[in-house]
């Protein structure tokens, strides 16, 4: 089992949407199905667990591999695992599919497709000796729980009157959710100085937020920073100079002034610059200190 192919699904064109009927037509031609706990590029790994399915069990598998017809219209960036090899009576591969996040299938048509019952397939594979998908499912559930804790904390940190809009934006309920959040923020805080002050504090949530697997910053958490980028730099400097900033506001300012979209704008003036450097040096995370050195805290 060498090499990698994703174009040999019998009778299925790459520009056709995936369907359960097409999948079952292919499995109807199968003499055996080999399922390998590996990505398509690692099928020869000696320690990769694998099972071979034949006879009536191919029919069971066909039921469990039922997908939502039409596909997702997209392809996951990861290679996927396990890999499903469909073989004819001569032992030739007539299809190669991969599971993605144990909830989707790739290899039938022009995009990935959601499984109709991913957990049932995971249980079936475990019963047949492939426990990796079940472990991945548990890991993904733990990741999702950690991400949800952070999302809820961010919503709770929203300025007064913005909680419902922040909830909608964090769930990306529709394409306009963040735009509505920005509009409501302008209505709720019409005074520019007050608006900047609350947004700085909200933007300060991210650097000390509960970590999530894989790191990075969830897209919705950047909403306060994106709103601040619409404000004049001088107005932001004035707010930070008008009264001693809170630690959260200094965290938010540090994040804002090292945002890639701040590039081309002025660095904070003295004494604000020195205050920020002292604050981040004393209480900032390692990423904050690194970005500070690239930006407003750089020597010379």
Coordinates of C-alpha atoms in Angstrom, one line a residue:
X1 CA 0.0 0.0 0.0
X2 CA 2.3 2.8 -1.2
X3 CA 1.6 6.2 -2.6
X4 CA -1.5 8.3 -2.4
X5 CA -4.5 8.6 -4.6
X6 CA -7.7 10.5 -4.2
X7 CA -9.1 10.3 -7.7
X8 CA -10.1 6.7 -8.2
X9 CA -13.6 6.4 -6.8
X10 CA -15.4 4.2 -9.3
X11 CA -17.7 6.2 -11.5
X12 CA -17.5 9.4 -9.4
X13 CA -16.3 12.6 -11.0
X14 CA -14.4 15.1 -9.0
X15 CA -16.9 17.9 -10.0
X16 CA -20.0 15.9 -8.8
X17 CA -21.4 16.4 -5.3
X18 CA -21.0 13.4 -2.9
X19 CA -24.0 11.2 -2.3
X20 CA -24.8 8.1 -0.2
X21 CA -26.1 6.4 -3.4
X22 CA -22.7 6.9 -5.1
X23 CA -20.9 5.6 -2.0
X24 CA -23.1 2.5 -1.8
X25 CA -22.7 1.8 -5.6
X26 CA -18.9 1.7 -5.1
X27 CA -19.2 -0.6 -2.0
X28 CA -21.5 -2.8 -4.0
X29 CA -18.5 -3.5 -6.3
X30 CA -16.2 -4.3 -3.4
X31 CA -14.7 -7.6 -2.4
X32 CA -13.1 -6.2 0.7
X33 CA -12.6 -3.0 2.5
X34 CA -9.3 -2.3 4.4
X35 CA -9.4 0.4 7.0
X36 CA -6.1 1.7 8.2
X37 CA -5.5 4.0 11.2
X38 CA -3.3 6.3 9.3
X39 CA -3.4 9.2 6.8
X40 CA -3.2 8.4 3.1
X41 CA 0.5 9.1 3.1
X42 CA 1.3 6.7 5.9
X43 CA -0.5 3.6 4.9
X44 CA 2.7 1.5 5.0
X45 CA 3.5 2.4 8.6
X46 CA 4.2 -1.0 10.3
X47 CA 2.5 0.0 13.6
X48 CA -0.7 1.3 11.9
X49 CA -3.7 -0.7 13.1
X50 CA -5.9 -2.0 10.3
X51 CA -8.9 -4.2 9.8
X52 CA -10.2 -6.0 6.7
X53 CA -14.0 -6.1 6.1
X54 CA -15.7 -8.5 3.7
X55 CA -19.0 -10.2 3.0
X56 CA -22.0 -9.0 5.0
X57 CA -19.9 -6.6 7.0
X58 CA -19.4 -4.5 3.9
X59 CA -23.2 -3.9 3.9
X60 CA -23.0 -2.9 7.6
X61 CA -20.2 -0.5 6.8
X62 CA -22.2 1.0 3.9
X63 CA -25.0 1.8 6.3
X64 CA -22.7 3.5 8.8
X65 CA -20.9 5.5 6.0
X66 CA -24.2 7.2 5.0
X67 CA -23.5 10.9 4.3
X68 CA -25.5 14.1 4.0
X69 CA -26.0 14.3 0.2
X70 CA -24.5 17.3 -1.5
X71 CA -21.4 17.6 0.7
X72 CA -20.1 20.6 2.6
X73 CA -18.8 22.4 -0.4
X74 CA -15.4 22.5 1.1
X75 CA -12.4 20.3 2.1
X76 CA -10.8 20.1 5.5
X77 CA -7.1 21.1 5.5
X78 CA -6.0 18.0 7.4
X79 CA -5.3 14.7 5.6
X80 CA -7.8 12.7 7.7
X81 CA -7.6 9.3 9.4
X82 CA -8.4 6.5 9.3
X83 CA -8.1 5.8 5.5
X84 CA -10.6 3.5 3.9
X85 CA -9.5 1.4 0.9
X86 CA -12.1 -0.2 -1.2
X87 CA -10.9 -3.2 -3.3
X88 CA -12.3 -5.4 -6.0
X89 CA -12.0 -9.1 -6.4
X90 CA -8.6 -8.7 -8.0
X91 CA -7.3 -6.8 -5.0
X92 CA -7.2 -3.5 -6.9
X93 CA -8.1 -0.3 -5.1
X94 CA -11.2 1.1 -6.6
X95 CA -11.8 3.9 -4.0
X96 CA -9.9 5.6 -1.3
X97 CA -11.7 7.6 1.4
X98 CA -10.6 9.3 4.6
X99 CA -12.5 10.2 7.8
X100 CA -12.2 13.8 9.0
X101 CA -12.6 14.6 12.7
X102 CA -14.7 11.4 12.8
X103 CA -17.6 13.4 11.5
X104 CA -17.0 13.7 7.8
X105 CA -15.8 11.7 4.8
X106 CA -13.6 12.7 1.9
X107 CA -13.2 11.0 -1.5
X108 CA -16.8 10.9 -2.8
X109 CA -17.2 13.7 -5.3
X110 CA -16.1 17.4 -5.2
X111 CA -16.0 18.0 -1.4
X112 CA -16.1 16.5 2.0
X113 CA -19.4 15.3 3.3
X114 CA -20.9 15.0 6.8
X115 CA -21.6 11.6 8.1
X116 CA -25.2 11.0 9.2
X117 CA -24.1 9.2 12.3
X118 CA -20.4 9.6 13.1
X119 CA -20.6 8.2 16.6
X120 CA -22.2 5.0 15.4
X121 CA -19.3 4.5 12.9
X122 CA -16.8 5.2 15.6
X123 CA -18.3 2.6 17.9
X124 CA -18.4 0.1 15.1
X125 CA -14.8 0.6 14.3
X126 CA -13.9 0.2 18.0
X127 CA -15.9 -3.0 18.2
X128 CA -13.8 -4.3 15.3
X129 CA -10.5 -3.4 16.9
X130 CA -9.8 0.2 15.6
X131 CA -10.0 2.3 18.8
X132 CA -8.1 5.3 17.5
X133 CA -11.2 7.1 16.1
X134 CA -12.9 6.7 19.5
X135 CA -9.9 8.2 21.3
X136 CA -9.8 11.1 18.8
X137 CA -13.5 11.7 19.4
X138 CA -12.9 11.9 23.1
X139 CA -10.0 14.3 22.6
X140 CA -12.1 16.5 20.2
X141 CA -14.8 16.6 22.8
X142 CA -12.3 17.7 25.5
X143 CA -11.0 20.4 23.1
X144 CA -14.5 21.6 22.4
X145 CA -15.3 21.9 26.1
X146 CA -12.1 24.0 26.7
X147 CA -13.0 26.2 23.8
X148 CA -16.5 26.7 25.1
X149 CA -15.2 27.7 28.5
X150 CA -13.2 30.4 26.9
X151 CA -16.0 31.5 24.6
X152 CA -18.4 31.9 27.6
X153 CA -15.8 33.8 29.6
X154 CA -15.3 36.2 26.7
X155 CA -19.0 36.9 26.4
X156 CA -19.2 37.5 30.1
X157 CA -16.4 40.0 29.8
X158 CA -18.4 42.1 27.3
X159 CA -19.2 45.7 28.2
X160 CA -22.7 46.3 29.7
X161 CA -25.5 46.0 27.2
X162 CA -23.5 44.0 24.7
X163 CA -23.8 40.5 26.1
X164 CA -26.5 39.2 23.7
X165 CA -24.7 40.7 20.6
X166 CA -21.4 39.3 21.8
X167 CA -23.0 35.8 22.2
X168 CA -24.3 35.9 18.6
X169 CA -20.9 37.1 17.3
X170 CA -19.1 34.4 19.2
X171 CA -21.3 31.7 17.7
X172 CA -21.1 33.3 14.3
X173 CA -24.8 32.9 14.0
X174 CA -24.8 34.7 10.7
X175 CA -22.5 36.8 8.5
X176 CA -23.8 40.0 10.0
X177 CA -23.4 39.1 13.7
X178 CA -20.2 41.0 14.2
X179 CA -21.4 44.0 12.2
X180 CA -24.5 44.2 14.5
X181 CA -22.2 44.0 17.5
X182 CA -20.2 47.0 16.2
X183 CA -23.4 49.0 15.5
X184 CA -24.8 48.3 19.0
X185 CA -21.4 49.3 20.6
X186 CA -21.6 52.6 18.8
X187 CA -25.2 53.1 20.0
X188 CA -24.6 51.9 23.6
X189 CA -21.4 54.0 23.9
X190 CA -21.9 57.1 21.7
X191 CA -19.1 59.0 23.5
X192 CA -15.9 58.1 21.7
X193 CA -13.7 58.2 24.8
X194 CA -16.0 55.9 26.8
X195 CA -16.3 53.5 23.8
X196 CA -12.5 53.3 23.5
X197 CA -12.1 52.7 27.2
X198 CA -14.5 49.8 27.4
X199 CA -13.2 48.3 24.2
X200 CA -9.6 48.4 25.4
X201 CA -10.6 46.6 28.6
X202 CA -12.5 44.0 26.5
X203 CA -9.6 43.5 24.1
X204 CA -7.5 42.9 27.2
X205 CA -9.3 39.6 27.8
X206 CA -7.4 37.6 25.2
X207 CA -3.8 37.5 26.4
X208 CA -4.6 36.0 29.7
X209 CA -7.6 33.9 28.6
X210 CA -7.8 30.2 29.4
X211 CA -5.7 28.5 26.8
X212 CA -7.2 26.3 24.1
X213 CA -5.6 23.4 22.3
X214 CA -3.5 24.5 19.4
X215 CA -3.2 28.0 20.7
X216 CA -4.1 31.0 18.6
X217 CA -6.9 33.4 19.1
X218 CA -10.6 32.7 18.2
X219 CA -11.8 35.0 15.5
X220 CA -14.6 36.5 17.6
X221 CA -12.2 37.6 20.3
X222 CA -10.6 40.0 17.8
X223 CA -13.8 42.0 17.4
X224 CA -13.0 44.6 20.1
X225 CA -9.6 45.1 18.5
X226 CA -11.2 45.5 15.0
X227 CA -13.5 48.1 16.4
X228 CA -10.6 49.9 18.0
X229 CA -8.8 50.0 14.7
X230 CA -11.6 52.1 13.4
X231 CA -10.8 54.8 16.0
X232 CA -8.2 57.5 15.4
X233 CA -4.8 56.6 17.0
X234 CA -4.6 60.0 18.7
X235 CA -8.0 59.4 20.3
X236 CA -6.9 56.1 21.8
X237 CA -3.7 57.7 23.1
X238 CA -5.7 60.5 24.7
X239 CA -8.0 58.0 26.5
X240 CA -5.0 56.1 27.9
X241 CA -3.4 59.3 29.1
X242 CA -6.5 60.9 30.6
X243 CA -6.6 58.6 33.6
X244 CA -4.4 55.8 34.9
X245 CA -5.4 52.8 32.7
X246 CA -6.5 49.6 34.3
X247 CA -4.4 46.4 33.9
X248 CA -7.1 45.1 31.5
X249 CA -6.9 48.3 29.4
X250 CA -3.1 48.1 29.3
X251 CA -3.4 44.5 28.1
X252 CA -5.8 45.6 25.4
X253 CA -3.6 48.4 24.4
X254 CA -0.6 46.1 24.2
X255 CA -2.5 43.7 22.0
X256 CA -3.8 46.6 19.8
X257 CA -0.4 48.3 19.3
X258 CA 1.2 45.0 18.2
X259 CA -1.7 44.0 15.8
X260 CA -0.5 43.6 12.2
X261 CA -3.2 46.1 11.2
X262 CA -1.7 48.7 13.5
X263 CA 1.4 48.7 11.2
X264 CA 1.9 52.1 9.7
X265 CA 0.3 53.9 12.7
X266 CA 2.4 55.7 15.3
X267 CA 3.8 54.0 18.3
X268 CA 2.3 55.2 21.6
X269 CA 4.0 58.4 22.9
X270 CA 5.8 58.9 26.1
X271 CA 5.0 58.4 28.9
X272 CA 2.4 55.9 27.7
X273 CA 5.1 53.9 25.9
X274 CA 7.1 53.5 29.1
X275 CA 4.0 52.5 31.1
X276 CA 3.1 49.8 28.6
X277 CA 6.6 48.4 28.6
X278 CA 6.7 48.3 32.3
X279 CA 3.3 46.6 32.5
X280 CA 4.0 44.0 29.9
X281 CA 7.5 43.3 31.3
X282 CA 6.0 42.7 34.7
X283 CA 2.7 40.9 34.0
X284 CA 2.6 40.1 30.3
X285 CA 2.8 36.6 28.7
X286 CA 5.8 35.5 26.7
X287 CA 4.0 36.2 23.4
X288 CA 3.1 39.7 24.6
X289 CA 6.8 40.4 25.5
X290 CA 7.9 39.1 22.2
X291 CA 5.5 41.2 20.2
X292 CA 6.4 44.2 22.3
X293 CA 10.0 43.8 21.3
X294 CA 9.0 43.8 17.6
X295 CA 6.8 46.8 18.1
X296 CA 6.6 49.7 20.5
X297 CA 9.2 48.2 22.8
X298 CA 12.0 47.8 20.2
X299 CA 15.3 49.5 21.0
X300 CA 16.2 52.6 19.0

